[in-house]
PDB file of C-alpha atoms in Angstrom:
ATOM      1  CA  UNK V  29      19.034 -27.632 -74.573  1.00  0.00           C
ATOM      2  CA  UNK V  30      18.547 -31.351 -75.215  1.00  0.00           C
ATOM      3  CA  UNK V  31      20.269 -32.203 -71.923  1.00  0.00           C
ATOM      4  CA  UNK V  32      17.900 -29.832 -70.111  1.00  0.00           C
ATOM      5  CA  UNK V  33      14.843 -31.529 -71.652  1.00  0.00           C
ATOM      6  CA  UNK V  34      16.201 -34.977 -70.772  1.00  0.00           C
ATOM      7  CA  UNK V  35      16.913 -33.850 -67.184  1.00  0.00           C
ATOM      8  CA  UNK V  36      13.381 -32.422 -66.907  1.00  0.00           C
ATOM      9  CA  UNK V  37      11.863 -35.715 -68.118  1.00  0.00           C
ATOM     10  CA  UNK V  38      14.003 -37.770 -65.723  1.00  0.00           C
ATOM     11  CA  UNK V  39      13.106 -35.438 -62.838  1.00  0.00           C
ATOM     12  CA  UNK V  40       9.423 -35.691 -63.735  1.00  0.00           C
ATOM     13  CA  UNK V  41       9.453 -39.499 -63.907  1.00  0.00           C
ATOM     14  CA  UNK V  42      11.571 -40.128 -60.799  1.00  0.00           C
ATOM     15  CA  UNK V  43       9.768 -37.393 -58.869  1.00  0.00           C
ATOM     16  CA  UNK V  44       6.417 -38.871 -59.851  1.00  0.00           C
ATOM     17  CA  UNK V  45       7.537 -42.329 -58.735  1.00  0.00           C
ATOM     18  CA  UNK V  46       8.711 -40.931 -55.401  1.00  0.00           C
ATOM     19  CA  UNK V  47       5.471 -39.032 -54.921  1.00  0.00           C
ATOM     20  CA  UNK V  48       3.440 -42.150 -55.686  1.00  0.00           C
ATOM     21  CA  UNK V  49       5.528 -44.216 -53.268  1.00  0.00           C
ATOM     22  CA  UNK V  50       5.187 -41.691 -50.440  1.00  0.00           C
ATOM     23  CA  UNK V  51       1.441 -41.367 -50.996  1.00  0.00           C
ATOM     24  CA  UNK V  52       0.996 -45.138 -51.097  1.00  0.00           C
ATOM     25  CA  UNK V  53       3.283 -45.827 -48.132  1.00  0.00           C
ATOM     26  CA  UNK V  54       1.908 -43.157 -45.798  1.00  0.00           C
ATOM     27  CA  UNK V  55      -1.609 -42.942 -47.223  1.00  0.00           C
ATOM     28  CA  UNK V  56      -1.014 -39.263 -48.006  1.00  0.00           C
ATOM     29  CA  UNK V  57       1.744 -36.713 -48.305  1.00  0.00           C
ATOM     30  CA  UNK V  58       2.471 -36.981 -51.994  1.00  0.00           C
ATOM     31  CA  UNK V  59       1.308 -33.421 -52.547  1.00  0.00           C
ATOM     32  CA  UNK V  60       3.866 -32.153 -50.057  1.00  0.00           C
ATOM     33  CA  UNK V  61       6.538 -33.480 -52.414  1.00  0.00           C
ATOM     34  CA  UNK V  62       4.724 -32.708 -55.655  1.00  0.00           C
ATOM     35  CA  UNK V  63       4.403 -28.964 -55.033  1.00  0.00           C
ATOM     36  CA  UNK V  64       8.127 -28.305 -54.463  1.00  0.00           C
ATOM     37  CA  UNK V  65       9.029 -30.625 -57.346  1.00  0.00           C
ATOM     38  CA  UNK V  66       6.733 -28.784 -59.728  1.00  0.00           C
ATOM     39  CA  UNK V  67       7.543 -25.316 -58.402  1.00  0.00           C
ATOM     40  CA  UNK V  68      11.299 -25.476 -57.837  1.00  0.00           C
ATOM     41  CA  UNK V  69      12.368 -28.461 -59.909  1.00  0.00           C
ATOM     42  CA  UNK V  70      10.205 -27.944 -62.988  1.00  0.00           C
ATOM     43  CA  UNK V  71       9.850 -24.140 -62.621  1.00  0.00           C
ATOM     44  CA  UNK V  72       6.043 -24.071 -62.657  1.00  0.00           C
ATOM     45  CA  UNK V  73       4.172 -21.116 -61.162  1.00  0.00           C
ATOM     46  CA  UNK V  74       3.074 -21.557 -57.539  1.00  0.00           C
ATOM     47  CA  UNK V  75      -0.647 -21.798 -58.300  1.00  0.00           C
ATOM     48  CA  UNK V  76      -0.029 -24.160 -61.222  1.00  0.00           C
ATOM     49  CA  UNK V  77       2.128 -26.333 -58.950  1.00  0.00           C
ATOM     50  CA  UNK V  78      -0.597 -26.578 -56.305  1.00  0.00           C
ATOM     51  CA  UNK V  79      -3.380 -27.255 -58.814  1.00  0.00           C
ATOM     52  CA  UNK V  80      -1.299 -29.834 -60.696  1.00  0.00           C
ATOM     53  CA  UNK V  81      -0.339 -31.589 -57.460  1.00  0.00           C
ATOM     54  CA  UNK V  82      -3.989 -31.880 -56.457  1.00  0.00           C
ATOM     55  CA  UNK V  83      -4.929 -33.331 -59.831  1.00  0.00           C
ATOM     56  CA  UNK V  84      -1.941 -35.709 -59.839  1.00  0.00           C
ATOM     57  CA  UNK V  85      -2.716 -36.981 -56.332  1.00  0.00           C
ATOM     58  CA  UNK V  86      -6.276 -37.983 -57.278  1.00  0.00           C
ATOM     59  CA  UNK V  87      -5.377 -41.142 -59.263  1.00  0.00           C
ATOM     60  CA  UNK V  88      -2.600 -41.989 -56.782  1.00  0.00           C
ATOM     61  CA  UNK V  89      -5.117 -41.750 -53.943  1.00  0.00           C
ATOM     62  CA  UNK V  90      -7.628 -43.900 -55.795  1.00  0.00           C
ATOM     63  CA  UNK V  91      -5.029 -46.627 -56.409  1.00  0.00           C
ATOM     64  CA  UNK V  92      -3.868 -46.463 -52.773  1.00  0.00           C
ATOM     65  CA  UNK V  93      -7.494 -46.630 -51.615  1.00  0.00           C
ATOM     66  CA  UNK V  94      -8.118 -49.771 -53.665  1.00  0.00           C
ATOM     67  CA  UNK V  95      -5.014 -51.437 -52.216  1.00  0.00           C
ATOM     68  CA  UNK V  96      -6.026 -50.539 -48.639  1.00  0.00           C
ATOM     69  CA  UNK V  97      -9.588 -51.702 -49.356  1.00  0.00           C
ATOM     70  CA  UNK V  98      -8.395 -55.051 -50.715  1.00  0.00           C
ATOM     71  CA  UNK V  99      -6.152 -55.520 -47.677  1.00  0.00           C
ATOM     72  CA  UNK V 100      -9.128 -54.898 -45.365  1.00  0.00           C
ATOM     73  CA  UNK V 101      -7.896 -51.583 -43.922  1.00  0.00           C
ATOM     74  CA  UNK V 102     -11.132 -49.658 -44.358  1.00  0.00           C
ATOM     75  CA  UNK V 103     -13.885 -48.382 -42.082  1.00  0.00           C
ATOM     76  CA  UNK V 104     -16.854 -46.862 -43.916  1.00  0.00           C
ATOM     77  CA  UNK V 105     -18.186 -44.492 -41.243  1.00  0.00           C
ATOM     78  CA  UNK V 106     -15.069 -42.363 -40.657  1.00  0.00           C
ATOM     79  CA  UNK V 107     -14.287 -42.513 -44.365  1.00  0.00           C
ATOM     80  CA  UNK V 108     -17.655 -41.060 -45.355  1.00  0.00           C
ATOM     81  CA  UNK V 109     -17.620 -38.400 -42.633  1.00  0.00           C
ATOM     82  CA  UNK V 110     -14.051 -37.359 -43.392  1.00  0.00           C
ATOM     83  CA  UNK V 111     -14.724 -37.556 -47.124  1.00  0.00           C
ATOM     84  CA  UNK V 112     -17.560 -35.048 -46.836  1.00  0.00           C
ATOM     85  CA  UNK V 113     -15.241 -32.643 -45.037  1.00  0.00           C
ATOM     86  CA  UNK V 114     -12.511 -33.195 -47.613  1.00  0.00           C
ATOM     87  CA  UNK V 115     -14.905 -32.301 -50.442  1.00  0.00           C
ATOM     88  CA  UNK V 116     -16.089 -29.105 -48.743  1.00  0.00           C
ATOM     89  CA  UNK V 117     -12.538 -28.157 -47.715  1.00  0.00           C
ATOM     90  CA  UNK V 118     -11.192 -28.921 -51.178  1.00  0.00           C
ATOM     91  CA  UNK V 119     -13.714 -26.656 -52.870  1.00  0.00           C
ATOM     92  CA  UNK V 120     -13.093 -23.849 -50.376  1.00  0.00           C
ATOM     93  CA  UNK V 121      -9.313 -24.282 -50.645  1.00  0.00           C
ATOM     94  CA  UNK V 122      -9.415 -24.131 -54.442  1.00  0.00           C
ATOM     95  CA  UNK V 123     -11.490 -20.948 -54.310  1.00  0.00           C
ATOM     96  CA  UNK V 124      -9.080 -19.326 -51.848  1.00  0.00           C
ATOM     97  CA  UNK V 125      -6.030 -20.460 -53.867  1.00  0.00           C
ATOM     98  CA  UNK V 126      -7.473 -18.746 -56.912  1.00  0.00           C
ATOM     99  CA  UNK V 127      -7.551 -15.385 -55.098  1.00  0.00           C
ATOM    100  CA  UNK V 128      -4.417 -15.657 -52.931  1.00  0.00           C
ATOM    101  CA  UNK V 129      -1.139 -14.061 -54.092  1.00  0.00           C
ATOM    102  CA  UNK V 130       1.503 -16.688 -55.029  1.00  0.00           C
ATOM    103  CA  UNK V 131       3.982 -15.484 -52.367  1.00  0.00           C
ATOM    104  CA  UNK V 132       1.378 -15.885 -49.617  1.00  0.00           C
ATOM    105  CA  UNK V 133       0.444 -19.325 -50.960  1.00  0.00           C
ATOM    106  CA  UNK V 134       4.108 -20.386 -50.868  1.00  0.00           C
ATOM    107  CA  UNK V 135       4.537 -18.973 -47.347  1.00  0.00           C
ATOM    108  CA  UNK V 136       1.436 -20.734 -45.965  1.00  0.00           C
ATOM    109  CA  UNK V 137       2.472 -24.006 -47.634  1.00  0.00           C
ATOM    110  CA  UNK V 138       6.011 -23.727 -46.220  1.00  0.00           C
ATOM    111  CA  UNK V 139       4.756 -22.967 -42.712  1.00  0.00           C
ATOM    112  CA  UNK V 140       2.414 -25.974 -42.836  1.00  0.00           C
ATOM    113  CA  UNK V 141       5.265 -28.233 -43.932  1.00  0.00           C
ATOM    114  CA  UNK V 142       7.508 -26.943 -41.135  1.00  0.00           C
ATOM    115  CA  UNK V 143       4.731 -27.313 -38.550  1.00  0.00           C
ATOM    116  CA  UNK V 144       4.043 -30.846 -39.733  1.00  0.00           C
ATOM    117  CA  UNK V 145       7.729 -31.743 -39.506  1.00  0.00           C
ATOM    118  CA  UNK V 146       8.076 -30.269 -36.015  1.00  0.00           C
ATOM    119  CA  UNK V 147       4.926 -32.104 -34.876  1.00  0.00           C
ATOM    120  CA  UNK V 148       6.304 -35.410 -36.144  1.00  0.00           C
ATOM    121  CA  UNK V 149       9.587 -34.882 -34.296  1.00  0.00           C
ATOM    122  CA  UNK V 150       7.895 -33.955 -31.006  1.00  0.00           C
TER     123      UNK V 150
END
């Protein structure tokens, strides 16, 4: 039992570090790692995994944004326009997630990950 708790803590810390690195390096994508880590690795429910990933990505995104801003990699106009869409989409997505069955949520998430991977290869 103690070994299981220690493993869970190590997985949480190393997984979190990996998620932060990926999000900082690519500017996004941490959630794509956070959801499977939470769901499969830490045995959280699907909806809890998605909601937790979103909340965990917020501070990571803020830190990444500050670094990019300091380095001069920032353009206000597309940021504001995209940001407005992200807010609307985020609210709508959270409302849909609340009503969607966990198996469908997992299927849609998996298909998006596969499509993204295929697109990157092609």
